[in-house]
mmCIF file of C-alpha atoms in Angstrom:
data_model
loop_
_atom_site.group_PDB
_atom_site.id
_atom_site.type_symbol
_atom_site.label_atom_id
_atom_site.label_comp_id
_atom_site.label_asym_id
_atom_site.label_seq_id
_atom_site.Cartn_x
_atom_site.Cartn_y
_atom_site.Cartn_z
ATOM 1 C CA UNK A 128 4.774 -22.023 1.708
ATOM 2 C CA UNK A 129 6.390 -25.151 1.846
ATOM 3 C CA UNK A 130 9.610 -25.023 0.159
ATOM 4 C CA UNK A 131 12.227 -22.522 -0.742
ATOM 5 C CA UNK A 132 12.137 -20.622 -3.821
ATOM 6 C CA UNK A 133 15.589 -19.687 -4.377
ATOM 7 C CA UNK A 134 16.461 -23.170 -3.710
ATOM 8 C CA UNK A 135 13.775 -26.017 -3.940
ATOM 9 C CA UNK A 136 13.933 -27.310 -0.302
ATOM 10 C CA UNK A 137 11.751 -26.909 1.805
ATOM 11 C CA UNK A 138 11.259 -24.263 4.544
ATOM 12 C CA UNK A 139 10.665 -24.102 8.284
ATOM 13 C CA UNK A 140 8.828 -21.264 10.487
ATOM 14 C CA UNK A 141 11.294 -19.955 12.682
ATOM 15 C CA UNK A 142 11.906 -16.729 14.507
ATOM 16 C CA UNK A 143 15.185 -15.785 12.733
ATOM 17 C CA UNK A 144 17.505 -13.697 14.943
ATOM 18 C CA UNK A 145 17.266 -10.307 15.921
ATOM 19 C CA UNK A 146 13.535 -10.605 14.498
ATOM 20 C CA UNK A 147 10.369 -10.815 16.428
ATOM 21 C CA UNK A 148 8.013 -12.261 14.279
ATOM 22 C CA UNK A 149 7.806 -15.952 12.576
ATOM 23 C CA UNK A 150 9.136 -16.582 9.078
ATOM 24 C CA UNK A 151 9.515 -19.396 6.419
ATOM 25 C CA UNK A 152 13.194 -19.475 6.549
ATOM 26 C CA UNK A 153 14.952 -22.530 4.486
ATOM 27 C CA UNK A 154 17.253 -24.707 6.184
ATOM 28 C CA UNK A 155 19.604 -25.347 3.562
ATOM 29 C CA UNK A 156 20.348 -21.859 2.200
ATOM 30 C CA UNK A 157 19.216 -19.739 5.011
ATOM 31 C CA UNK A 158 16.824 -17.310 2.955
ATOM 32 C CA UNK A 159 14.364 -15.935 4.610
ATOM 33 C CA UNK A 160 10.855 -15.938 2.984
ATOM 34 C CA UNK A 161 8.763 -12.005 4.243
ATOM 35 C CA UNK A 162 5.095 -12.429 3.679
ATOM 36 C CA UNK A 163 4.045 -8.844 3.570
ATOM 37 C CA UNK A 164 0.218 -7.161 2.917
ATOM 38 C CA UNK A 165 -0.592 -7.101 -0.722
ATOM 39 C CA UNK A 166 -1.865 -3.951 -2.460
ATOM 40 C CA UNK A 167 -5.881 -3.606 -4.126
ATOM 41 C CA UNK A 168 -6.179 -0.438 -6.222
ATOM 42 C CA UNK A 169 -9.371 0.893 -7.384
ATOM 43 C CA UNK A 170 -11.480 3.660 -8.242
ATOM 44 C CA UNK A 171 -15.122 5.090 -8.346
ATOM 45 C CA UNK A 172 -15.326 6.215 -11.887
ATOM 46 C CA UNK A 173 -18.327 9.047 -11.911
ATOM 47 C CA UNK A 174 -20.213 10.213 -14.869
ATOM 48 C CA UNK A 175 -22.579 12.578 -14.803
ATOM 49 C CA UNK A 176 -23.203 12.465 -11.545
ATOM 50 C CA UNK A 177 -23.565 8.059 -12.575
ATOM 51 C CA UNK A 178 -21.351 5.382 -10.776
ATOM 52 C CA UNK A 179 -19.472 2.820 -12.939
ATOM 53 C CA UNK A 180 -19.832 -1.001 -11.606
ATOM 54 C CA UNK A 181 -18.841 -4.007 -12.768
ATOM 55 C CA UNK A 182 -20.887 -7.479 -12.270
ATOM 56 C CA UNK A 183 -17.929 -10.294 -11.483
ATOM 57 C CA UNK A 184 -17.473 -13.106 -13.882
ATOM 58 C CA UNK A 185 -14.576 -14.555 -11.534
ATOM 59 C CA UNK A 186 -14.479 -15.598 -8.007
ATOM 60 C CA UNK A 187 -14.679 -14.575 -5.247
ATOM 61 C CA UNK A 188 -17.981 -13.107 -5.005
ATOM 62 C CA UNK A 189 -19.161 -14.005 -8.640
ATOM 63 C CA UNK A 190 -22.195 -12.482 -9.803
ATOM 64 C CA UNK A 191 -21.318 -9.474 -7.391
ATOM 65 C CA UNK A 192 -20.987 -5.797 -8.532
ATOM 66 C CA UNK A 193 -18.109 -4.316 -7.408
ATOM 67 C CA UNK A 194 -15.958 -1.016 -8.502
ATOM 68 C CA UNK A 195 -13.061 -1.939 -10.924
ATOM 69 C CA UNK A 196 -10.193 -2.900 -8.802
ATOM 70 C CA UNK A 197 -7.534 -5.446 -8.591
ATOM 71 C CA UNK A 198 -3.782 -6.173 -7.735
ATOM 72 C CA UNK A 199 -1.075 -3.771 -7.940
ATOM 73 C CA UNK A 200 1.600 -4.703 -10.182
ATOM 74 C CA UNK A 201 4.813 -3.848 -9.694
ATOM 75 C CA UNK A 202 6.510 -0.819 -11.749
ATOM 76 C CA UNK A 203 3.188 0.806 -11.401
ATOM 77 C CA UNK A 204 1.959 3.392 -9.002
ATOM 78 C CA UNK A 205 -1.559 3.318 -7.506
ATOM 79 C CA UNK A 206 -3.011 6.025 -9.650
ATOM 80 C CA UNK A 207 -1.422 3.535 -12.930
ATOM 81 C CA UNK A 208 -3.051 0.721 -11.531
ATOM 82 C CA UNK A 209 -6.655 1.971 -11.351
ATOM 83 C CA UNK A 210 -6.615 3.488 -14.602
ATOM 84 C CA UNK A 211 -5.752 0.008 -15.436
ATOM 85 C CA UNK A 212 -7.913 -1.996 -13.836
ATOM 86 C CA UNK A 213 -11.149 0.333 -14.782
ATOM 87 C CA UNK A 214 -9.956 -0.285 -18.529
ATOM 88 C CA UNK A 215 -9.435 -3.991 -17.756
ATOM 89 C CA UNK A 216 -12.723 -4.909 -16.212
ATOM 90 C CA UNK A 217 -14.852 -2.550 -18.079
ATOM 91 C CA UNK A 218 -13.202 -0.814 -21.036
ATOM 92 C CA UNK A 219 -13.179 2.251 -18.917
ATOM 93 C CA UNK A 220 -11.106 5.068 -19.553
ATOM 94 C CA UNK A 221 -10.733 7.510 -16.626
ATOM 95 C CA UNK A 222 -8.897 10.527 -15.111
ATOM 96 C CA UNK A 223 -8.049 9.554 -11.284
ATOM 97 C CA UNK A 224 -8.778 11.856 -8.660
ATOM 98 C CA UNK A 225 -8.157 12.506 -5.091
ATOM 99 C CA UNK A 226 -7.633 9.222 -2.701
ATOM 100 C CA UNK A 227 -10.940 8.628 -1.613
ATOM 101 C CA UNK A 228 -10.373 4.877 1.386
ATOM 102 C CA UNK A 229 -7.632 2.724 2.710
ATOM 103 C CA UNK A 230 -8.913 -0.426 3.750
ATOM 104 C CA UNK A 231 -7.327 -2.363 5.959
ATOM 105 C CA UNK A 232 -8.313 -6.172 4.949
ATOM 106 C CA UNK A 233 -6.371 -7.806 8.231
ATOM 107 C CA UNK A 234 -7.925 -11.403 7.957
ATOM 108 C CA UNK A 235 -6.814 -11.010 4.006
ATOM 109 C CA UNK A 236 -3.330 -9.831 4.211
ATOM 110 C CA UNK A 237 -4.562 -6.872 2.128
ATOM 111 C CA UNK A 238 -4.868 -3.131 1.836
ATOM 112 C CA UNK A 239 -7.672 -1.937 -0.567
ATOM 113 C CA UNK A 240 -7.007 1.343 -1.612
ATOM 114 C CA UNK A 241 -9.616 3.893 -3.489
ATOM 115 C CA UNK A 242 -9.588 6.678 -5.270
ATOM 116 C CA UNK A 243 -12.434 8.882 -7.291
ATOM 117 C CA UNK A 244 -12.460 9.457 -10.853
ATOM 118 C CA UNK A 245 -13.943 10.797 -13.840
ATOM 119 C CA UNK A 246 -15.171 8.663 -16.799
ATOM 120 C CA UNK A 247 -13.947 10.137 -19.750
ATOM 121 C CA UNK A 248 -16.516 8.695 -22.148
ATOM 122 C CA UNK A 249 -19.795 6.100 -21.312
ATOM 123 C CA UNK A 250 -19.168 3.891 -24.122
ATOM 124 C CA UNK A 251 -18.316 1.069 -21.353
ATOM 125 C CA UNK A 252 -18.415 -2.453 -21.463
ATOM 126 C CA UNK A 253 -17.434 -5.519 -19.691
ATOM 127 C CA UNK A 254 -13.952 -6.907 -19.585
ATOM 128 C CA UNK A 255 -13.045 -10.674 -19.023
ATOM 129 C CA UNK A 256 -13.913 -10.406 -15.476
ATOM 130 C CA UNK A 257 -16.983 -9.144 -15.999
ATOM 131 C CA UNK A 258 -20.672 -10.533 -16.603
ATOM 132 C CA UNK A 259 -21.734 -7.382 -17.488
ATOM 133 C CA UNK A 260 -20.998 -3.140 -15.992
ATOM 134 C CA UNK A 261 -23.527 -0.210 -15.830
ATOM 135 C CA UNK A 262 -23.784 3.276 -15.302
ATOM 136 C CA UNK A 263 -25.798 3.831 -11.994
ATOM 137 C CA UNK A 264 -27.511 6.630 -10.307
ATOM 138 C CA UNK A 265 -26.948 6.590 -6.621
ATOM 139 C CA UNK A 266 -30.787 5.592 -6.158
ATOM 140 C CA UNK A 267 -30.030 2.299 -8.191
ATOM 141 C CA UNK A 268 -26.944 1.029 -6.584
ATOM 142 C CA UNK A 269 -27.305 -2.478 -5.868
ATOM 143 C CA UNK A 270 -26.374 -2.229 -2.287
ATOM 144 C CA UNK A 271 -28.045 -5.713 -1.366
ATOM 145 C CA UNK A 272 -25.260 -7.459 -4.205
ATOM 146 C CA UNK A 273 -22.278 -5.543 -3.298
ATOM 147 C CA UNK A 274 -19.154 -8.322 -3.457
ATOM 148 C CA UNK A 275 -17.331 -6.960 -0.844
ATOM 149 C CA UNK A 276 -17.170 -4.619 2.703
ATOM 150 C CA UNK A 277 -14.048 -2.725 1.461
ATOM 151 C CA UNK A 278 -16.010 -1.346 -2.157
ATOM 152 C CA UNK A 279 -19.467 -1.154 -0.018
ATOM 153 C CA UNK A 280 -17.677 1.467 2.229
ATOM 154 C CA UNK A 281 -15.786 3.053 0.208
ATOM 155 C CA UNK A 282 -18.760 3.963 -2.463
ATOM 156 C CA UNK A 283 -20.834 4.831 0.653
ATOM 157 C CA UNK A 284 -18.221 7.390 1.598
ATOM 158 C CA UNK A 285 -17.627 8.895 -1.659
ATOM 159 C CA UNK A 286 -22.015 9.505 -1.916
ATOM 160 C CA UNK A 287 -21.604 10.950 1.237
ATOM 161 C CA UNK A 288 -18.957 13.262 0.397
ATOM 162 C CA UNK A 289 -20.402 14.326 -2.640
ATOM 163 C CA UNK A 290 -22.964 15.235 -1.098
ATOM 164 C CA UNK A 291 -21.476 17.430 1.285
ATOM 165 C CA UNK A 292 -18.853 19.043 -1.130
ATOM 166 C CA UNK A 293 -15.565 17.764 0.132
ATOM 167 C CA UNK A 294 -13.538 15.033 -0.896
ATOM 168 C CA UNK A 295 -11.946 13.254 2.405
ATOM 169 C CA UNK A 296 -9.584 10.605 3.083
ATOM 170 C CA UNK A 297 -11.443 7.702 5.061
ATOM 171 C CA UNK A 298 -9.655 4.594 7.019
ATOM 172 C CA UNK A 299 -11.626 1.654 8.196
ATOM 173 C CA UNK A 300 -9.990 -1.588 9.275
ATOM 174 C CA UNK A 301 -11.640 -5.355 8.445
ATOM 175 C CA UNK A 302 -10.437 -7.664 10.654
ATOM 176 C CA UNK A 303 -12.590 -10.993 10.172
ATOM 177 C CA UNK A 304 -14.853 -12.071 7.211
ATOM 178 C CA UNK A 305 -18.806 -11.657 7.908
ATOM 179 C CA UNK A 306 -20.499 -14.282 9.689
ATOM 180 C CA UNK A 307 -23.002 -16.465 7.910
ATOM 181 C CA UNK A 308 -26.336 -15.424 9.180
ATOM 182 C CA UNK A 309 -28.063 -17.636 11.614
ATOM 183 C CA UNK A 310 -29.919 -19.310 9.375
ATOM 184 C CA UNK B 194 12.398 -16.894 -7.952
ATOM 185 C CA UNK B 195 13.530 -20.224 -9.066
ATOM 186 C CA UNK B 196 11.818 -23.046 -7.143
ATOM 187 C CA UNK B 197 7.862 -23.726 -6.508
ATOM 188 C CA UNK B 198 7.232 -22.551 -2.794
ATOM 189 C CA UNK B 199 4.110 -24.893 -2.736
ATOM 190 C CA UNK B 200 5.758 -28.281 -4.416
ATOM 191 C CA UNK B 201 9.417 -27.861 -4.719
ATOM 192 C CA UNK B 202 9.966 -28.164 -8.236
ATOM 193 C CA UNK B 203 11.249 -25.678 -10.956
ATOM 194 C CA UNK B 204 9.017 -22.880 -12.245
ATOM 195 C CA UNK B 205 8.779 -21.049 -15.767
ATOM 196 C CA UNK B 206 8.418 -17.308 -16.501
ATOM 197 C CA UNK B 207 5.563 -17.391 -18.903
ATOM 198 C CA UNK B 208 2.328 -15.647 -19.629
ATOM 199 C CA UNK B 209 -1.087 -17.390 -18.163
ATOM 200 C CA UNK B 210 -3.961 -18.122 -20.447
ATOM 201 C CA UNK B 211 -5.879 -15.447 -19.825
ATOM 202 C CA UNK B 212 -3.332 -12.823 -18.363
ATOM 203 C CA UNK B 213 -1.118 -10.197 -19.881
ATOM 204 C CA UNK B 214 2.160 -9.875 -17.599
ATOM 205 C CA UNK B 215 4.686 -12.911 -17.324
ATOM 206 C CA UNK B 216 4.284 -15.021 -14.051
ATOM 207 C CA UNK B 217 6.241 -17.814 -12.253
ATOM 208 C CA UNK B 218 4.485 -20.808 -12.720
ATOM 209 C CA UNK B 219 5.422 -24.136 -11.511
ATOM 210 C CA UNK B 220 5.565 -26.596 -14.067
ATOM 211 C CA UNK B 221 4.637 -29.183 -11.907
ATOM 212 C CA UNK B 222 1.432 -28.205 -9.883
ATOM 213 C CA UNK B 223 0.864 -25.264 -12.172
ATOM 214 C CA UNK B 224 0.574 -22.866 -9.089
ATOM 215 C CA UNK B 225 0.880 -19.196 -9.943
ATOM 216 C CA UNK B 226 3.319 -16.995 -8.222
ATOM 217 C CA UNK B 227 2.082 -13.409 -8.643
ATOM 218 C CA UNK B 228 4.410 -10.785 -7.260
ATOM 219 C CA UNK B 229 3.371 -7.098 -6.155
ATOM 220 C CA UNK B 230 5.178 -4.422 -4.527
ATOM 221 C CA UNK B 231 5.613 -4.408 -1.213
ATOM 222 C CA UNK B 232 4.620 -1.489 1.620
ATOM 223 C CA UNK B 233 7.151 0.385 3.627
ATOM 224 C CA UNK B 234 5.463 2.194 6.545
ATOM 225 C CA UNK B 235 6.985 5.268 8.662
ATOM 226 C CA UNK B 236 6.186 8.554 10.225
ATOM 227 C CA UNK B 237 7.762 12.018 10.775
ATOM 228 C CA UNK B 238 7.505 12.384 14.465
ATOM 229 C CA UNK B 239 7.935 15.944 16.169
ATOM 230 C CA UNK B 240 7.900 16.917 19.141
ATOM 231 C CA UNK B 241 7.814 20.499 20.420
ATOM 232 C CA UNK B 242 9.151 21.188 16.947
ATOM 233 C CA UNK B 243 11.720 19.363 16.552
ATOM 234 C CA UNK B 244 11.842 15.800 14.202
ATOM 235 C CA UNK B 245 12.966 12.778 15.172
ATOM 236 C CA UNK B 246 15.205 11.118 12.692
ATOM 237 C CA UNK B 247 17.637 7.759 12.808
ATOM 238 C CA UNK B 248 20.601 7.141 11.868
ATOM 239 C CA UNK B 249 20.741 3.205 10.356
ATOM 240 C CA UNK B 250 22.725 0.651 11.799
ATOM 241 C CA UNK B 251 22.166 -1.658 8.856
ATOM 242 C CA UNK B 252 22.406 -1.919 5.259
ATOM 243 C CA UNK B 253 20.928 -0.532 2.586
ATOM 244 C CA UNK B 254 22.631 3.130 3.141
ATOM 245 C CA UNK B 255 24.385 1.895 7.252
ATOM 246 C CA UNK B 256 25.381 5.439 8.704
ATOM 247 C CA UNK B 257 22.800 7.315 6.947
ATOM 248 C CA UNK B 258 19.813 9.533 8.520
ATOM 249 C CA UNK B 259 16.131 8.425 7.870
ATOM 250 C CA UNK B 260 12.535 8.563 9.445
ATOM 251 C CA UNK B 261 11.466 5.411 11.476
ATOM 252 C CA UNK B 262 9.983 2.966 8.675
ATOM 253 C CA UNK B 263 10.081 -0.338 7.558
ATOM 254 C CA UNK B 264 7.965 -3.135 5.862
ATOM 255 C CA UNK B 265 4.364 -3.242 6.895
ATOM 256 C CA UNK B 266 3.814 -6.614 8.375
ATOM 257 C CA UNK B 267 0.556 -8.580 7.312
ATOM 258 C CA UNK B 268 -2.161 -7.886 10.471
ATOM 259 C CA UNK B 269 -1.521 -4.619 11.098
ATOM 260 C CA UNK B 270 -2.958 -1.429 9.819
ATOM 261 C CA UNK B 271 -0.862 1.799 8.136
ATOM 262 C CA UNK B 272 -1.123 3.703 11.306
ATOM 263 C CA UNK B 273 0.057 0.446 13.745
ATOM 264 C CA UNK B 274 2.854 -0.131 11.301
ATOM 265 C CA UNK B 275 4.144 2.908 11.566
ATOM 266 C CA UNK B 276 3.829 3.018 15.486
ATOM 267 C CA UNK B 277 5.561 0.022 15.988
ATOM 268 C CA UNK B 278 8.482 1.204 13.373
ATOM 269 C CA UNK B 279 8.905 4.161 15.621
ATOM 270 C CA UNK B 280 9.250 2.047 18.565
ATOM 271 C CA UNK B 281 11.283 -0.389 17.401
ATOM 272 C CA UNK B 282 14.349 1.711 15.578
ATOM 273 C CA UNK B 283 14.169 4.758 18.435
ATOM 274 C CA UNK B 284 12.217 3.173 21.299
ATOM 275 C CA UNK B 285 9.506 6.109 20.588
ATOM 276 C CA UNK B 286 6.024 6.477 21.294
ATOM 277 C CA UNK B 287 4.085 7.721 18.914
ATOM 278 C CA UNK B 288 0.851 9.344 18.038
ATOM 279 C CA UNK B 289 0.026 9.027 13.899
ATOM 280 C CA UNK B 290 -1.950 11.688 12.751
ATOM 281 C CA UNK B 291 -2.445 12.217 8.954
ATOM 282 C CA UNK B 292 -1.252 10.900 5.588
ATOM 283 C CA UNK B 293 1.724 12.880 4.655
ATOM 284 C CA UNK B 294 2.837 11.441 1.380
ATOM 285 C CA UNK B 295 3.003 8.106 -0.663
ATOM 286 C CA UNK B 296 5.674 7.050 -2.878
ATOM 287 C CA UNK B 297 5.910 4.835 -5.501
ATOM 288 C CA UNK B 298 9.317 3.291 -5.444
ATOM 289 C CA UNK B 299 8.894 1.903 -9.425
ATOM 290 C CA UNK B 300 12.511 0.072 -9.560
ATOM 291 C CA UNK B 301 12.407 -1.361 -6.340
ATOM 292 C CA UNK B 302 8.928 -2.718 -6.426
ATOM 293 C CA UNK B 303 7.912 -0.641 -3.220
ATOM 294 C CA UNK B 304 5.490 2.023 -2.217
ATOM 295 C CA UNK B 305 6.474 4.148 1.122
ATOM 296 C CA UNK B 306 3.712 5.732 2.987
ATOM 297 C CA UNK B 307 4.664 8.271 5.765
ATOM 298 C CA UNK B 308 2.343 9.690 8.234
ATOM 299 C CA UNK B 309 2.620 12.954 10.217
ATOM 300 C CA UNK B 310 2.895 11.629 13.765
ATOM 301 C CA UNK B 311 3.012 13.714 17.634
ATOM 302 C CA UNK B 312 6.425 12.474 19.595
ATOM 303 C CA UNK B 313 4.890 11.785 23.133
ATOM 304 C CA UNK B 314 7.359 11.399 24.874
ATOM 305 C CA UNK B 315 11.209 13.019 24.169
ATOM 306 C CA UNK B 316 13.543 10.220 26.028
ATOM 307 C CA UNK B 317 14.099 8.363 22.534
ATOM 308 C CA UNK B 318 16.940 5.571 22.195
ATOM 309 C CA UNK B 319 18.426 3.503 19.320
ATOM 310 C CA UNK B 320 16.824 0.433 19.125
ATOM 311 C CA UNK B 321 18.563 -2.803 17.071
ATOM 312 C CA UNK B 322 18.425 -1.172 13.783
ATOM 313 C CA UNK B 323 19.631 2.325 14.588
ATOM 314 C CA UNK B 324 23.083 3.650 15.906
ATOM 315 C CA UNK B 325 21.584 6.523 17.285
ATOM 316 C CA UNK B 326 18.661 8.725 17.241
ATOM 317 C CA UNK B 327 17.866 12.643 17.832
ATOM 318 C CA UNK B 328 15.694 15.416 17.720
ATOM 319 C CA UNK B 329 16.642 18.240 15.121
ATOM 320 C CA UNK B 330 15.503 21.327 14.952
ATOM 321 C CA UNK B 331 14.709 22.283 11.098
ATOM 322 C CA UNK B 332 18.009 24.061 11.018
ATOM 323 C CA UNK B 333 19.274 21.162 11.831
ATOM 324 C CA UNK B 334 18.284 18.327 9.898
ATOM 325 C CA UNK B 335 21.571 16.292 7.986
ATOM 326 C CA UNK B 336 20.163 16.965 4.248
ATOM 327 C CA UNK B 337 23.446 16.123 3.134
ATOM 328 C CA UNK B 338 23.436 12.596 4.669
ATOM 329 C CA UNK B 339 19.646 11.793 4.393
ATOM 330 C CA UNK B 340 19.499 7.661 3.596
ATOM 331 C CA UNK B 341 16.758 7.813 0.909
ATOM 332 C CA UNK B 342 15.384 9.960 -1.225
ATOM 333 C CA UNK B 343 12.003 8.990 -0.416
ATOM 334 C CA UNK B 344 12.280 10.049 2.777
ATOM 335 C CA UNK B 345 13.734 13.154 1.873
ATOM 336 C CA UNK B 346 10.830 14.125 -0.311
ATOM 337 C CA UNK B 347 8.222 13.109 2.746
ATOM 338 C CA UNK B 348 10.303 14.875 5.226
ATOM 339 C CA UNK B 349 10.313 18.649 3.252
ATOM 340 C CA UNK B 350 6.688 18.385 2.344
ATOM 341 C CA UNK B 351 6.636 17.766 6.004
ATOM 342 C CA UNK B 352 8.094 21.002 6.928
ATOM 343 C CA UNK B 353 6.942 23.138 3.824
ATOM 344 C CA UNK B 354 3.263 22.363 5.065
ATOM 345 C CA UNK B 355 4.265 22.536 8.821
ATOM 346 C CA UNK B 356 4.937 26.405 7.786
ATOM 347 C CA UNK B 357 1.845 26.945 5.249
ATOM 348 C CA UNK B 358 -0.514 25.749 8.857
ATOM 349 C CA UNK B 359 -1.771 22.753 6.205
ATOM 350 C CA UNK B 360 -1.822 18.645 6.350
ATOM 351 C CA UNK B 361 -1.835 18.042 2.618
ATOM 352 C CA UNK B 362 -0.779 14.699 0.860
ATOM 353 C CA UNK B 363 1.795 14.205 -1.423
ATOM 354 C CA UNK B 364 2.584 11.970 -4.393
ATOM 355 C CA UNK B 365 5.662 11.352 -6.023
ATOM 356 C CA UNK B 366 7.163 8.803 -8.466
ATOM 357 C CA UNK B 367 11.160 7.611 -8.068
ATOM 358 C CA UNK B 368 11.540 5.203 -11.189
ATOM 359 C CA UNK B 369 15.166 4.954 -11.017
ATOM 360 C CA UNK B 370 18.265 4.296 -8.648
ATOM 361 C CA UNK B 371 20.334 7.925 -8.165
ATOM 362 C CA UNK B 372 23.332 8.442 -10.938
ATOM 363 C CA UNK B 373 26.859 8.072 -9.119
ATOM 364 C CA UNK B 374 28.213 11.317 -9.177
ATOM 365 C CA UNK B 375 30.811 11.188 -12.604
ATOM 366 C CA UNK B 376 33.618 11.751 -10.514
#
């Protein structure tokens, strides 16, 4: 942020008074500019015991599977927003469930959040930001292309707790991207 | 939003190729500025059964009763959010245990997430953005001059499941301002 959106000139990091924290704050109109965590709703739509994935067309991470999720919008409420994005990125129609992983995504500004589903019906197929999606069975999961930590641990959680019969609420905090290997 | 934070000059509500919602895009450098609701973070702390509430020395609703909450800041994590809310508007030390009940604030672009939390340590005080604080006893909380109604829903799940012996979590959907009373 370089410049002041209410007014067009341009901003300076201050502390403003009686705050704690550093904020854009614009010198000529006094406005202060919050940067807050942004919201990532998804889901793990089941089907017959099958996972629903989606191969990314977009970046980051393109050529990745992933579950359906994306950015909350506002006027929506989480449940809204990954029925939404499951019939955005694959044509998906579900029922959302029980709120399966937060994510804290510290080094992204972001909070993933994750719920189960059900797939109403397996005629899927891939939205714009998809290459392609796929029904899999939990031996097939492409574990070795997952696009990111947040959707890797979140799908390993749900497998587990399907296994065991219960449906928990799991936290898990990122708090740096993964290091390139070695070589 | 009037002004392109990244150039400085005017932007346009209009749809992007490729999206469905209208954005504010700066003619100019043709920079996209998505917005998405925002987080408010708090907790219901108790301590040997009774809740500690604030009462807000600053506006939206000045004078009125609430939990400790407030924006979630980018870096931290639900649960650190809401510890450093409780310290900061009661000077309170706080334990978060788990998710009470989320919110989804449609007309103000928010969602509120409150967390059960353990008080550990009674000698509470106002801090900047509170004109007092206190411990009530369930008989007696000030229903009648609660600051939010978000807060009021969190805070009698809160107690209805205190009494049941459960931790569930709660979901609930406020998609308009209250009605002035006609008279």
């Amino acid at each position: 942020m370089k410049f002041c959106s209410s007014c067009g000139q341009p901003v300076a990091l201050v502390v403003p008074d009686g705050d704690h924290l550093p904020r854009y704050v614009c010198a000529a109109c006094a406005t202060i500019h919050y940067q807050n965590p942004r919201l990532i709703v998804g889901c793990v739509p089941e089907y017959e015991g099958k996972i629903l994935l989606c191969r990314r067309a977009i970046e980051p991470r393109l050529g990745f599977w992933t579950l359906p999720a994306g950015f909350m919008e506002n006027g929506e409420s989480l449940q809204s927003a990954a029925a939404r994005e499951s019939m955005e990125e694959a044509l998906a129609k579900v029922e959302i469930g029980s709120l399966l992983a937060i994510v804290h995504v510290l080094h992204a500004q972001q909070v993933h959040v994750l719920f189960r589903a059900r797939l109403l019906d397996p005629s899927v197929s891939a939205g714009a930001e998809s290459l392609e999606v796929a029904l899999f069975d939990e031996s097939e999961i492409p574990w070795q292309d997952m696009a990111f930590r947040s959707i890797d641990f979140a799908l390993k959680r749900y497998l587990d707790d399907r296994r065991a019969g219960r449906e928990s609420l799991h936290f898990y905090d990122l708090d740096a991207p993964p290091k390139p290997a070695a070589n």
